[in-house]
mmCIF file of C-alpha atoms in Angstrom:
data_model
loop_
_atom_site.group_PDB
_atom_site.id
_atom_site.type_symbol
_atom_site.label_atom_id
_atom_site.label_comp_id
_atom_site.label_asym_id
_atom_site.label_seq_id
_atom_site.Cartn_x
_atom_site.Cartn_y
_atom_site.Cartn_z
ATOM 1 C CA MET A 1 -30.645 10.221 77.087
ATOM 2 C CA GLU A 2 -31.418 7.814 74.211
ATOM 3 C CA LYS A 3 -32.155 10.321 70.989
ATOM 4 C CA GLU A 4 -34.106 8.431 68.708
ATOM 5 C CA VAL A 5 -34.150 8.162 64.511
ATOM 6 C CA ASP A 6 -36.740 10.058 62.847
ATOM 7 C CA GLU A 7 -37.406 11.054 59.669
ATOM 8 C CA LYS A 8 -41.127 11.675 59.282
ATOM 9 C CA THR A 9 -40.443 15.487 59.137
ATOM 10 C CA ALA A 10 -41.492 18.123 61.953
ATOM 11 C CA LEU A 11 -44.523 19.049 60.439
ATOM 12 C CA ASP A 12 -45.548 15.747 60.078
ATOM 13 C CA ALA A 13 -45.820 15.102 63.340
ATOM 14 C CA VAL A 14 -48.210 18.193 64.109
ATOM 15 C CA SER A 15 -50.322 16.647 62.009
ATOM 16 C CA GLU A 16 -49.802 13.980 64.067
ATOM 17 C CA ALA A 17 -50.457 15.402 67.156
ATOM 18 C CA ALA A 18 -53.491 16.853 65.120
ATOM 19 C CA LYS A 19 -55.451 12.958 64.212
ATOM 20 C CA ALA A 20 -54.934 11.841 68.236
ATOM 21 C CA GLY A 21 -56.821 14.267 68.826
ATOM 22 C CA VAL A 22 -53.929 16.806 70.673
ATOM 23 C CA GLU A 23 -54.655 20.547 68.586
ATOM 24 C CA ALA A 24 -57.508 22.598 68.542
ATOM 25 C CA ALA A 25 -57.282 25.637 66.733
ATOM 26 C CA PRO A 26 -53.806 27.471 65.547
ATOM 27 C CA PRO A 27 -51.362 27.555 69.271
ATOM 28 C CA ARG A 28 -50.597 30.221 70.638
ATOM 29 C CA ALA A 29 -47.491 30.163 71.852
ATOM 30 C CA VAL A 30 -44.185 28.424 71.627
ATOM 31 C CA LEU A 31 -42.200 26.077 75.072
ATOM 32 C CA THR A 32 -38.418 24.949 73.626
ATOM 33 C CA ASP A 33 -36.414 22.813 74.925
ATOM 34 C CA PHE A 34 -32.420 24.304 74.898
ATOM 35 C CA GLY A 35 -30.073 22.904 74.397
ATOM 36 C CA GLY A 36 -30.219 20.731 71.115
ATOM 37 C CA VAL A 37 -32.140 22.874 70.309
ATOM 38 C CA LEU A 38 -30.841 26.303 69.706
ATOM 39 C CA THR A 39 -27.331 24.686 70.495
ATOM 40 C CA THR A 40 -26.750 22.235 68.068
ATOM 41 C CA SER A 41 -26.181 18.339 69.393
ATOM 42 C CA VAL A 42 -26.072 17.667 72.517
ATOM 43 C CA PHE A 43 -25.528 14.540 71.225
ATOM 44 C CA ASP A 44 -22.207 15.158 68.912
ATOM 45 C CA SER A 45 -20.801 16.867 71.950
ATOM 46 C CA PHE A 46 -21.648 13.389 74.345
ATOM 47 C CA ARG A 47 -19.901 11.377 70.610
ATOM 48 C CA SER A 48 -17.099 13.912 70.773
ATOM 49 C CA TYR A 49 -16.141 13.991 74.520
ATOM 50 C CA SER A 50 -16.958 10.015 74.266
ATOM 51 C CA ALA A 51 -14.272 8.974 71.330
ATOM 52 C CA ARG A 52 -11.781 11.556 73.512
ATOM 53 C CA VAL A 53 -11.853 10.028 76.718
ATOM 54 C CA SER A 54 -12.705 6.288 75.236
ATOM 55 C CA GLU A 55 -13.287 3.846 72.093
ATOM 56 C CA ASP A 56 -16.856 3.822 73.098
ATOM 57 C CA PRO A 57 -17.981 6.836 71.791
ATOM 58 C CA LEU A 58 -21.774 6.390 72.920
ATOM 59 C CA LEU A 59 -20.018 6.219 75.825
ATOM 60 C CA ILE A 60 -21.933 8.726 77.758
ATOM 61 C CA GLU A 61 -25.155 8.478 75.965
ATOM 62 C CA ARG A 62 -25.257 4.279 76.743
ATOM 63 C CA LEU A 63 -24.342 5.303 80.941
ATOM 64 C CA PHE A 64 -26.221 7.709 81.236
ATOM 65 C CA ARG A 65 -29.280 5.230 79.246
ATOM 66 C CA GLU A 66 -28.230 2.231 80.574
ATOM 67 C CA ASP A 67 -26.222 2.611 83.710
ATOM 68 C CA ALA A 68 -28.922 3.329 86.960
ATOM 69 C CA GLU A 69 -26.383 4.540 88.801
ATOM 70 C CA SER A 70 -25.354 7.366 86.438
ATOM 71 C CA SER A 71 -29.382 7.960 85.748
ATOM 72 C CA ALA A 72 -30.497 8.383 89.304
ATOM 73 C CA LEU A 73 -27.664 11.031 89.270
ATOM 74 C CA LEU A 74 -28.957 13.060 85.980
ATOM 75 C CA VAL A 75 -32.284 12.970 87.606
ATOM 76 C CA GLU A 76 -31.347 14.188 90.981
ATOM 77 C CA HIS A 77 -28.289 16.840 89.392
ATOM 78 C CA GLU A 78 -31.078 17.500 86.504
ATOM 79 C CA CYS A 79 -33.947 18.534 89.273
ATOM 80 C CA GLY A 80 -31.811 20.393 91.648
ATOM 81 C CA ARG A 81 -31.009 17.710 94.305
ATOM 82 C CA LEU A 82 -26.965 17.125 93.774
ATOM 83 C CA SER A 83 -24.637 19.660 93.658
ATOM 84 C CA GLU A 84 -21.915 20.240 89.287
ATOM 85 C CA ALA A 85 -19.758 19.263 91.918
ATOM 86 C CA ASP A 86 -20.347 16.024 93.569
ATOM 87 C CA PHE A 87 -22.461 14.285 90.017
ATOM 88 C CA GLU A 88 -19.393 15.087 88.346
ATOM 89 C CA ARG A 89 -17.910 13.204 91.638
ATOM 90 C CA GLY A 90 -20.200 10.105 90.979
ATOM 91 C CA ILE A 91 -20.679 10.285 86.901
ATOM 92 C CA ALA A 92 -16.943 10.204 86.596
ATOM 93 C CA ALA A 93 -16.761 7.289 88.828
ATOM 94 C CA ARG A 94 -19.280 5.299 87.185
ATOM 95 C CA LEU A 95 -17.064 5.964 83.969
ATOM 96 C CA ARG A 96 -13.963 4.447 86.343
ATOM 97 C CA GLU A 97 -16.143 1.821 86.632
ATOM 98 C CA LYS A 98 -16.304 1.024 82.446
ATOM 99 C CA GLY A 99 -13.036 1.528 82.487
ATOM 100 C CA VAL A 100 -12.269 4.646 82.149
ATOM 101 C CA GLU A 101 -10.262 7.699 84.289
ATOM 102 C CA VAL A 102 -11.737 11.074 84.151
ATOM 103 C CA GLU A 103 -11.087 14.030 86.374
ATOM 104 C CA PRO A 104 -13.956 15.000 87.908
ATOM 105 C CA ALA A 105 -13.996 18.606 87.665
ATOM 106 C CA GLY A 106 -14.637 20.156 85.064
ATOM 107 C CA LEU A 107 -16.868 17.002 83.770
ATOM 108 C CA VAL A 108 -19.905 18.342 82.768
ATOM 109 C CA ALA A 109 -17.997 21.502 80.852
ATOM 110 C CA ALA A 110 -16.356 18.891 78.868
ATOM 111 C CA ILE A 111 -18.981 17.129 77.871
ATOM 112 C CA GLY A 112 -20.792 20.243 76.456
ATOM 113 C CA ALA A 113 -18.094 21.341 74.797
ATOM 114 C CA GLY A 114 -19.202 21.042 71.202
ATOM 115 C CA MET A 115 -21.868 22.594 71.314
ATOM 116 C CA ARG A 116 -22.550 25.678 70.172
ATOM 117 C CA PRO A 117 -25.524 28.288 68.736
ATOM 118 C CA ASP A 118 -28.075 27.397 66.606
ATOM 119 C CA GLU A 119 -28.436 30.841 64.973
ATOM 120 C CA LYS A 120 -31.125 29.982 62.771
ATOM 121 C CA MET A 121 -33.585 28.200 65.660
ATOM 122 C CA ILE A 122 -31.990 31.845 67.918
ATOM 123 C CA ALA A 123 -33.169 34.030 64.641
ATOM 124 C CA ALA A 124 -36.713 31.493 64.493
ATOM 125 C CA LEU A 125 -37.651 32.052 67.667
ATOM 126 C CA VAL A 126 -36.061 36.101 67.341
ATOM 127 C CA GLY A 127 -39.112 36.735 64.954
ATOM 128 C CA LEU A 128 -41.702 34.950 66.596
ATOM 129 C CA ARG A 129 -41.355 36.763 69.353
ATOM 130 C CA ALA A 130 -41.134 40.757 67.457
ATOM 131 C CA ARG A 131 -44.388 38.784 65.786
ATOM 132 C CA GLY A 132 -46.402 39.903 69.414
ATOM 133 C CA VAL A 133 -46.164 34.748 69.953
ATOM 134 C CA PRO A 134 -44.995 34.194 73.379
ATOM 135 C CA VAL A 135 -42.480 31.736 73.707
ATOM 136 C CA ALA A 136 -40.904 29.726 77.072
ATOM 137 C CA ILE A 137 -37.655 28.454 77.147
ATOM 138 C CA VAL A 138 -37.932 24.856 79.090
ATOM 139 C CA SER A 139 -35.209 23.120 79.667
ATOM 140 C CA ASN A 140 -33.285 20.489 82.019
ATOM 141 C CA ALA A 141 -29.963 22.106 83.241
ATOM 142 C CA LEU A 142 -27.041 19.961 83.104
ATOM 143 C CA GLY A 143 -24.619 21.602 85.005
ATOM 144 C CA ASP A 144 -24.388 25.023 87.140
ATOM 145 C CA ASP A 145 -22.713 26.726 83.843
ATOM 146 C CA CYS A 146 -25.007 25.882 80.181
ATOM 147 C CA TYR A 147 -26.401 28.804 79.431
ATOM 148 C CA ARG A 148 -23.182 31.023 79.905
ATOM 149 C CA GLY A 149 -22.880 33.006 77.012
ATOM 150 C CA TYR A 150 -26.563 32.754 76.323
ATOM 151 C CA ASP A 151 -29.264 36.118 76.837
ATOM 152 C CA MET A 152 -31.914 33.856 78.765
ATOM 153 C CA GLU A 153 -33.854 36.458 78.660
ATOM 154 C CA ALA A 154 -33.736 37.547 74.900
ATOM 155 C CA LEU A 155 -34.224 34.582 73.251
ATOM 156 C CA ALA A 156 -38.329 33.997 75.900
ATOM 157 C CA ASP A 157 -40.885 36.001 78.092
ATOM 158 C CA VAL A 158 -40.188 33.436 80.186
ATOM 159 C CA VAL A 159 -37.135 31.066 81.080
ATOM 160 C CA VAL A 160 -38.001 27.264 83.597
ATOM 161 C CA ILE A 161 -35.143 25.420 84.350
ATOM 162 C CA SER A 162 -35.802 22.004 86.257
ATOM 163 C CA SER A 163 -33.213 22.120 88.996
ATOM 164 C CA GLU A 164 -34.296 25.613 89.981
ATOM 165 C CA ILE A 165 -38.002 23.746 90.200
ATOM 166 C CA GLY A 166 -37.300 20.615 91.369
ATOM 167 C CA SER A 167 -39.599 18.490 88.423
ATOM 168 C CA ARG A 168 -37.906 17.439 84.785
ATOM 169 C CA LYS A 169 -38.373 16.726 81.444
ATOM 170 C CA PRO A 170 -41.093 14.445 80.917
ATOM 171 C CA GLY A 171 -42.833 15.352 83.661
ATOM 172 C CA ARG A 172 -46.429 17.170 83.909
ATOM 173 C CA ARG A 173 -44.662 19.764 86.156
ATOM 174 C CA ILE A 174 -41.972 21.817 84.871
ATOM 175 C CA TYR A 175 -44.152 22.153 80.530
ATOM 176 C CA ARG A 176 -47.189 23.555 83.601
ATOM 177 C CA THR A 177 -44.977 26.398 84.972
ATOM 178 C CA ALA A 178 -43.393 26.841 81.811
ATOM 179 C CA CYS A 179 -48.800 27.248 80.178
ATOM 180 C CA ASP A 180 -48.882 29.445 83.185
ATOM 181 C CA ARG A 181 -45.613 32.190 83.493
ATOM 182 C CA LEU A 182 -46.663 32.646 79.770
ATOM 183 C CA GLY A 183 -50.290 32.235 80.284
ATOM 184 C CA VAL A 184 -51.433 30.674 78.256
ATOM 185 C CA GLU A 185 -53.583 27.123 77.775
ATOM 186 C CA PRO A 186 -51.559 24.009 77.767
ATOM 187 C CA PRO A 187 -53.477 22.741 74.374
ATOM 188 C CA ALA A 188 -52.657 26.532 73.398
ATOM 189 C CA CYS A 189 -49.198 25.388 73.128
ATOM 190 C CA VAL A 190 -46.282 23.199 70.846
ATOM 191 C CA MET A 191 -43.348 22.150 72.813
ATOM 192 C CA ILE A 192 -40.037 21.896 70.706
ATOM 193 C CA ASP A 193 -38.038 19.640 71.030
ATOM 194 C CA ASP A 194 -35.273 16.607 70.130
ATOM 195 C CA LEU A 195 -36.093 13.794 72.446
ATOM 196 C CA GLU A 196 -39.693 12.539 71.294
ATOM 197 C CA HIS A 197 -40.031 11.057 75.152
ATOM 198 C CA ASN A 198 -40.025 14.547 76.340
ATOM 199 C CA LEU A 199 -42.482 15.780 73.242
ATOM 200 C CA SER A 200 -44.918 12.372 74.688
ATOM 201 C CA GLY A 201 -43.880 14.446 78.380
ATOM 202 C CA ALA A 202 -45.732 17.409 77.126
ATOM 203 C CA ALA A 203 -49.135 16.236 75.401
ATOM 204 C CA ARG A 204 -50.365 13.982 78.100
ATOM 205 C CA LEU A 205 -51.598 18.047 79.292
ATOM 206 C CA GLY A 206 -52.716 18.564 75.683
ATOM 207 C CA ILE A 207 -49.571 20.610 74.012
ATOM 208 C CA ARG A 208 -48.887 19.415 70.484
ATOM 209 C CA GLY A 209 -45.370 18.958 69.718
ATOM 210 C CA LEU A 210 -42.317 20.097 67.647
ATOM 211 C CA HIS A 211 -39.612 16.891 67.456
ATOM 212 C CA HIS A 212 -36.985 18.788 66.152
ATOM 213 C CA VAL A 213 -34.253 17.671 64.557
ATOM 214 C CA ASP A 214 -33.217 20.148 61.266
ATOM 215 C CA SER A 215 -33.892 24.244 61.714
ATOM 216 C CA THR A 216 -35.036 24.428 58.510
ATOM 217 C CA GLU A 217 -37.255 22.523 58.896
ATOM 218 C CA THR A 218 -38.350 23.172 62.417
ATOM 219 C CA ALA A 219 -38.137 26.281 61.134
ATOM 220 C CA ARG A 220 -41.260 26.188 57.983
ATOM 221 C CA ALA A 221 -42.371 24.310 60.378
ATOM 222 C CA LEU A 222 -43.108 26.880 63.069
ATOM 223 C CA GLY A 223 -43.928 28.908 60.126
ATOM 224 C CA GLU A 224 -46.785 27.476 58.565
ATOM 225 C CA LEU A 225 -47.816 27.111 61.994
ATOM 226 C CA PHE A 226 -48.005 30.430 62.556
ATOM 227 C CA GLY A 227 -48.938 31.814 59.307
ATOM 228 C CA VAL A 228 -45.536 32.934 59.121
ATOM 229 C CA ASP A 229 -43.143 33.710 56.659
ATOM 230 C CA SER A 230 -39.376 33.418 55.472
ATOM 231 C CA LEU A 231 -39.442 33.250 60.072
ATOM 232 C CA THR A 232 -36.010 32.955 60.512
ATOM 233 C CA GLU A 233 -34.940 35.922 57.911
ATOM 234 C CA ALA A 234 -37.053 37.979 59.741
#
């Protein structure tokens, strides 16, 4: 769950992939993460929650990244093999081991309560789709209601959720499923994600990556890749 600090622009990342032999032709389709790309930062939300319940704003991130039991719970939940309620009970128990008492029920919602739609990125995808570029959302699900309030069918042509197919990023299957459903071969796709290790997973199929750090920069990079001006104003 670690978000690495990267000062390279999104387009720089695509250019480096091209030099490495990943890019063969201009892309024809977009795969995009949901949380942290089409929403505001997942990590800001984690940190806000962590600061409310403890003295460590990185508590939740450290738990998912460094605690083996918590990491295993996350994998099982994101793959649809562990219910939200059981996941919440498990994470609450791990927090208790760290000296932090929280109510299990509603824990997932509380952790993600700080996330809001990223209107600039949503507008960029709407602009691409209006120009005939197919878009797939490829998301690791956290909780049963993490997509509530979003019209997923209006945002993308295809929606692939980890808990529904039993496979999560950065495994190859979830990217391949998205490409197959779009009817586009992986090398003709670009994947947007705020986590670089998820882009590395996609790259194993020949999918080039766009590391999302800033909405304006990502929208600009998409516009350059697909030859579209003023993408967020479309």
